[in-house]
């Protein structure tokens, strides 16, 4: 009986590595900072935000030149309406760009994980050690245009 138990325990120990998972980690922040399309998208988003600020400054200068209270009120209403439309367009643009970048990064992470036979990938901020760091491989894949 004792020999059967030892044999079973030994068989279990020998097969355990076959069921082990390989865990990878990615520093998402580093990927964002080094992904050329993410940088370009961030620049586009900032350009749109700056454009809205310029719009407000221009409208403020125009407003200062108006003398009639009725014209001022009309101007304020038109400017508020126009700015609200710009804000909505900006928010939609920003959300679209961020989703495109995030989808590309997630796709690259999945691709690199499959290529390297990694079963699960976590953000490096939650995994201090014990994982295979694939951050540079993901950055390389993204900048080469792969997903």
PDB file of C-alpha atoms in Angstrom:
ATOM      1  CA  UNK A   1       0.000   0.000   0.000  1.00  0.00           C
ATOM      2  CA  UNK A   2       2.804   2.362   0.937  1.00  0.00           C
ATOM      3  CA  UNK A   3       4.581   1.646  -2.369  1.00  0.00           C
ATOM      4  CA  UNK A   4       1.398   2.347  -4.360  1.00  0.00           C
ATOM      5  CA  UNK A   5       0.971   5.667  -2.588  1.00  0.00           C
ATOM      6  CA  UNK A   6       4.602   6.656  -3.271  1.00  0.00           C
ATOM      7  CA  UNK A   7       4.272   5.587  -6.904  1.00  0.00           C
ATOM      8  CA  UNK A   8       1.088   7.671  -7.254  1.00  0.00           C
ATOM      9  CA  UNK A   9       2.733  10.668  -5.553  1.00  0.00           C
ATOM     10  CA  UNK A  10       5.811  10.359  -7.778  1.00  0.00           C
ATOM     11  CA  UNK A  11       3.640  10.131 -10.908  1.00  0.00           C
ATOM     12  CA  UNK A  12       1.714  13.228  -9.820  1.00  0.00           C
ATOM     13  CA  UNK A  13       4.894  15.213  -9.173  1.00  0.00           C
ATOM     14  CA  UNK A  14       6.345  14.238 -12.542  1.00  0.00           C
ATOM     15  CA  UNK A  15       3.233  15.275 -14.455  1.00  0.00           C
ATOM     16  CA  UNK A  16       2.669  18.547 -12.592  1.00  0.00           C
ATOM     17  CA  UNK A  17       4.981  20.606 -14.855  1.00  0.00           C
ATOM     18  CA  UNK A  18       2.841  19.579 -17.827  1.00  0.00           C
ATOM     19  CA  UNK A  19      -0.035  21.517 -16.265  1.00  0.00           C
ATOM     20  CA  UNK A  20       1.997  24.583 -15.321  1.00  0.00           C
ATOM     21  CA  UNK A  21       1.101  27.896 -16.895  1.00  0.00           C
ATOM     22  CA  UNK A  22       3.570  30.335 -18.317  1.00  0.00           C
ATOM     23  CA  UNK A  23       2.754  33.852 -17.209  1.00  0.00           C
ATOM     24  CA  UNK A  24       3.917  36.936 -19.038  1.00  0.00           C
ATOM     25  CA  UNK A  25       3.983  40.539 -17.996  1.00  0.00           C
ATOM     26  CA  UNK A  26       3.748  43.770 -19.978  1.00  0.00           C
ATOM     27  CA  UNK A  27       4.508  47.278 -18.810  1.00  0.00           C
ATOM     28  CA  UNK A  28       1.523  48.929 -20.499  1.00  0.00           C
ATOM     29  CA  UNK A  29       2.742  52.437 -19.694  1.00  0.00           C
ATOM     30  CA  UNK A  30       6.109  51.723 -21.328  1.00  0.00           C
ATOM     31  CA  UNK A  31       4.355  50.311 -24.386  1.00  0.00           C
ATOM     32  CA  UNK A  32       2.284  53.495 -24.714  1.00  0.00           C
ATOM     33  CA  UNK A  33       5.359  55.696 -24.342  1.00  0.00           C
ATOM     34  CA  UNK A  34       7.299  53.806 -27.017  1.00  0.00           C
ATOM     35  CA  UNK A  35       4.562  52.995 -29.542  1.00  0.00           C
ATOM     36  CA  UNK A  36       4.912  55.451 -32.426  1.00  0.00           C
ATOM     37  CA  UNK A  37       1.203  55.415 -33.360  1.00  0.00           C
ATOM     38  CA  UNK A  38       0.242  56.094 -29.737  1.00  0.00           C
ATOM     39  CA  UNK A  39       2.549  59.117 -29.720  1.00  0.00           C
ATOM     40  CA  UNK A  40       1.054  60.356 -32.990  1.00  0.00           C
ATOM     41  CA  UNK A  41      -2.484  59.866 -31.693  1.00  0.00           C
ATOM     42  CA  UNK A  42      -1.639  61.757 -28.502  1.00  0.00           C
ATOM     43  CA  UNK A  43      -0.257  64.613 -30.583  1.00  0.00           C
ATOM     44  CA  UNK A  44      -3.449  64.706 -32.667  1.00  0.00           C
ATOM     45  CA  UNK A  45      -5.568  64.784 -29.508  1.00  0.00           C
ATOM     46  CA  UNK A  46      -3.464  67.606 -28.067  1.00  0.00           C
ATOM     47  CA  UNK A  47      -3.698  69.544 -31.350  1.00  0.00           C
ATOM     48  CA  UNK A  48      -7.483  69.331 -31.230  1.00  0.00           C
ATOM     49  CA  UNK A  49      -7.537  70.473 -27.597  1.00  0.00           C
ATOM     50  CA  UNK A  50      -5.242  73.394 -28.451  1.00  0.00           C
ATOM     51  CA  UNK A  51      -7.483  74.284 -31.372  1.00  0.00           C
ATOM     52  CA  UNK A  52     -10.450  74.519 -29.010  1.00  0.00           C
ATOM     53  CA  UNK A  53      -8.463  76.784 -26.698  1.00  0.00           C
ATOM     54  CA  UNK A  54      -7.536  79.041 -29.625  1.00  0.00           C
ATOM     55  CA  UNK A  55     -11.204  79.140 -30.621  1.00  0.00           C
ATOM     56  CA  UNK A  56     -12.151  80.364 -27.148  1.00  0.00           C
ATOM     57  CA  UNK A  57      -9.404  82.991 -27.116  1.00  0.00           C
ATOM     58  CA  UNK A  58     -10.487  84.265 -30.527  1.00  0.00           C
ATOM     59  CA  UNK A  59     -14.112  84.422 -29.419  1.00  0.00           C
ATOM     60  CA  UNK A  60     -13.101  86.254 -26.245  1.00  0.00           C
ATOM     61  CA  UNK A  61     -11.318  88.884 -28.341  1.00  0.00           C
ATOM     62  CA  UNK A  62     -14.360  89.212 -30.610  1.00  0.00           C
ATOM     63  CA  UNK A  63     -16.630  89.516 -27.583  1.00  0.00           C
ATOM     64  CA  UNK A  64     -14.580  92.426 -26.215  1.00  0.00           C
ATOM     65  CA  UNK A  65     -15.243  94.380 -29.427  1.00  0.00           C
ATOM     66  CA  UNK A  66     -19.035  94.056 -29.184  1.00  0.00           C
ATOM     67  CA  UNK A  67     -20.745  97.039 -27.548  1.00  0.00           C
ATOM     68  CA  UNK A  68     -24.453  96.201 -27.684  1.00  0.00           C
ATOM     69  CA  UNK A  69     -25.814  94.044 -24.826  1.00  0.00           C
ATOM     70  CA  UNK A  70     -28.223  92.320 -27.239  1.00  0.00           C
ATOM     71  CA  UNK A  71     -25.391  91.451 -29.609  1.00  0.00           C
ATOM     72  CA  UNK A  72     -23.277  90.224 -26.681  1.00  0.00           C
ATOM     73  CA  UNK A  73     -26.052  87.892 -25.537  1.00  0.00           C
ATOM     74  CA  UNK A  74     -26.551  86.529 -29.055  1.00  0.00           C
ATOM     75  CA  UNK A  75     -22.803  86.123 -29.516  1.00  0.00           C
ATOM     76  CA  UNK A  76     -22.486  84.223 -26.201  1.00  0.00           C
ATOM     77  CA  UNK A  77     -25.298  81.829 -27.176  1.00  0.00           C
ATOM     78  CA  UNK A  78     -23.806  81.156 -30.604  1.00  0.00           C
ATOM     79  CA  UNK A  79     -20.336  80.684 -29.162  1.00  0.00           C
ATOM     80  CA  UNK A  80     -21.603  78.322 -26.446  1.00  0.00           C
ATOM     81  CA  UNK A  81     -23.466  76.240 -29.020  1.00  0.00           C
ATOM     82  CA  UNK A  82     -20.485  76.104 -31.354  1.00  0.00           C
ATOM     83  CA  UNK A  83     -18.083  75.234 -28.520  1.00  0.00           C
ATOM     84  CA  UNK A  84     -20.385  72.458 -27.272  1.00  0.00           C
ATOM     85  CA  UNK A  85     -20.339  70.939 -30.756  1.00  0.00           C
ATOM     86  CA  UNK A  86     -16.544  71.148 -30.828  1.00  0.00           C
ATOM     87  CA  UNK A  87     -16.319  69.522 -27.386  1.00  0.00           C
ATOM     88  CA  UNK A  88     -18.551  66.648 -28.482  1.00  0.00           C
ATOM     89  CA  UNK A  89     -16.512  66.126 -31.646  1.00  0.00           C
ATOM     90  CA  UNK A  90     -13.287  66.274 -29.632  1.00  0.00           C
ATOM     91  CA  UNK A  91     -14.527  63.725 -27.105  1.00  0.00           C
ATOM     92  CA  UNK A  92     -15.671  61.345 -29.867  1.00  0.00           C
ATOM     93  CA  UNK A  93     -12.328  61.732 -31.665  1.00  0.00           C
ATOM     94  CA  UNK A  94     -10.357  61.158 -28.460  1.00  0.00           C
ATOM     95  CA  UNK A  95     -12.381  58.064 -27.539  1.00  0.00           C
ATOM     96  CA  UNK A  96     -11.980  56.642 -31.054  1.00  0.00           C
ATOM     97  CA  UNK A  97      -8.204  57.184 -31.104  1.00  0.00           C
ATOM     98  CA  UNK A  98      -7.728  55.744 -27.610  1.00  0.00           C
ATOM     99  CA  UNK A  99      -9.750  52.657 -28.541  1.00  0.00           C
ATOM    100  CA  UNK A 100      -7.740  52.158 -31.747  1.00  0.00           C
ATOM    101  CA  UNK A 101      -4.473  52.331 -29.815  1.00  0.00           C
ATOM    102  CA  UNK A 102      -5.716  50.088 -27.022  1.00  0.00           C
ATOM    103  CA  UNK A 103      -7.042  47.510 -29.504  1.00  0.00           C
ATOM    104  CA  UNK A 104      -3.703  47.481 -31.349  1.00  0.00           C
ATOM    105  CA  UNK A 105      -1.774  47.019 -28.099  1.00  0.00           C
ATOM    106  CA  UNK A 106      -4.023  44.225 -26.864  1.00  0.00           C
ATOM    107  CA  UNK A 107      -3.777  42.535 -30.265  1.00  0.00           C
ATOM    108  CA  UNK A 108       0.028  42.736 -30.179  1.00  0.00           C
ATOM    109  CA  UNK A 109       0.116  41.382 -26.618  1.00  0.00           C
ATOM    110  CA  UNK A 110      -2.037  38.416 -27.649  1.00  0.00           C
ATOM    111  CA  UNK A 111       0.106  37.788 -30.717  1.00  0.00           C
ATOM    112  CA  UNK A 112       3.387  37.920 -28.781  1.00  0.00           C
ATOM    113  CA  UNK A 113       1.918  35.691 -26.078  1.00  0.00           C
ATOM    114  CA  UNK A 114       0.890  33.080 -28.657  1.00  0.00           C
ATOM    115  CA  UNK A 115       4.265  33.239 -30.416  1.00  0.00           C
ATOM    116  CA  UNK A 116       6.066  32.692 -27.095  1.00  0.00           C
ATOM    117  CA  UNK A 117       3.643  30.049 -25.745  1.00  0.00           C
ATOM    118  CA  UNK A 118       2.567  32.264 -22.855  1.00  0.00           C
ATOM    119  CA  UNK A 119      -0.751  31.266 -21.321  1.00  0.00           C
ATOM    120  CA  UNK A 120      -1.613  34.463 -19.417  1.00  0.00           C
ATOM    121  CA  UNK A 121      -0.340  38.038 -19.492  1.00  0.00           C
ATOM    122  CA  UNK A 122      -0.609  40.544 -16.669  1.00  0.00           C
ATOM    123  CA  UNK A 123       0.307  44.190 -16.349  1.00  0.00           C
ATOM    124  CA  UNK A 124       3.788  44.463 -14.872  1.00  0.00           C
ATOM    125  CA  UNK A 125       2.446  46.767 -12.141  1.00  0.00           C
ATOM    126  CA  UNK A 126       0.591  43.839 -10.538  1.00  0.00           C
ATOM    127  CA  UNK A 127       3.248  41.174 -11.060  1.00  0.00           C
ATOM    128  CA  UNK A 128       6.487  41.908  -9.244  1.00  0.00           C
ATOM    129  CA  UNK A 129       8.357  38.756 -10.263  1.00  0.00           C
ATOM    130  CA  UNK A 130       7.869  35.290 -11.685  1.00  0.00           C
ATOM    131  CA  UNK A 131       6.636  36.333 -15.117  1.00  0.00           C
ATOM    132  CA  UNK A 132       8.263  36.524 -18.524  1.00  0.00           C
ATOM    133  CA  UNK A 133       8.532  40.203 -19.497  1.00  0.00           C
ATOM    134  CA  UNK A 134       7.335  40.627 -23.092  1.00  0.00           C
ATOM    135  CA  UNK A 135       7.171  44.430 -23.101  1.00  0.00           C
ATOM    136  CA  UNK A 136       9.976  44.987 -25.634  1.00  0.00           C
ATOM    137  CA  UNK A 137       8.640  42.293 -27.958  1.00  0.00           C
ATOM    138  CA  UNK A 138       5.210  43.961 -27.908  1.00  0.00           C
ATOM    139  CA  UNK A 139       6.737  47.395 -28.632  1.00  0.00           C
ATOM    140  CA  UNK A 140       8.768  45.951 -31.508  1.00  0.00           C
ATOM    141  CA  UNK A 141       5.732  44.210 -32.991  1.00  0.00           C
ATOM    142  CA  UNK A 142       3.611  47.366 -32.767  1.00  0.00           C
ATOM    143  CA  UNK A 143       6.227  49.634 -34.304  1.00  0.00           C
ATOM    144  CA  UNK A 144       6.766  47.156 -37.141  1.00  0.00           C
ATOM    145  CA  UNK A 145       3.044  47.423 -37.901  1.00  0.00           C
ATOM    146  CA  UNK A 146       2.042  43.997 -36.636  1.00  0.00           C
ATOM    147  CA  UNK A 147      -0.806  43.030 -34.411  1.00  0.00           C
TER     148      UNK A 147
END
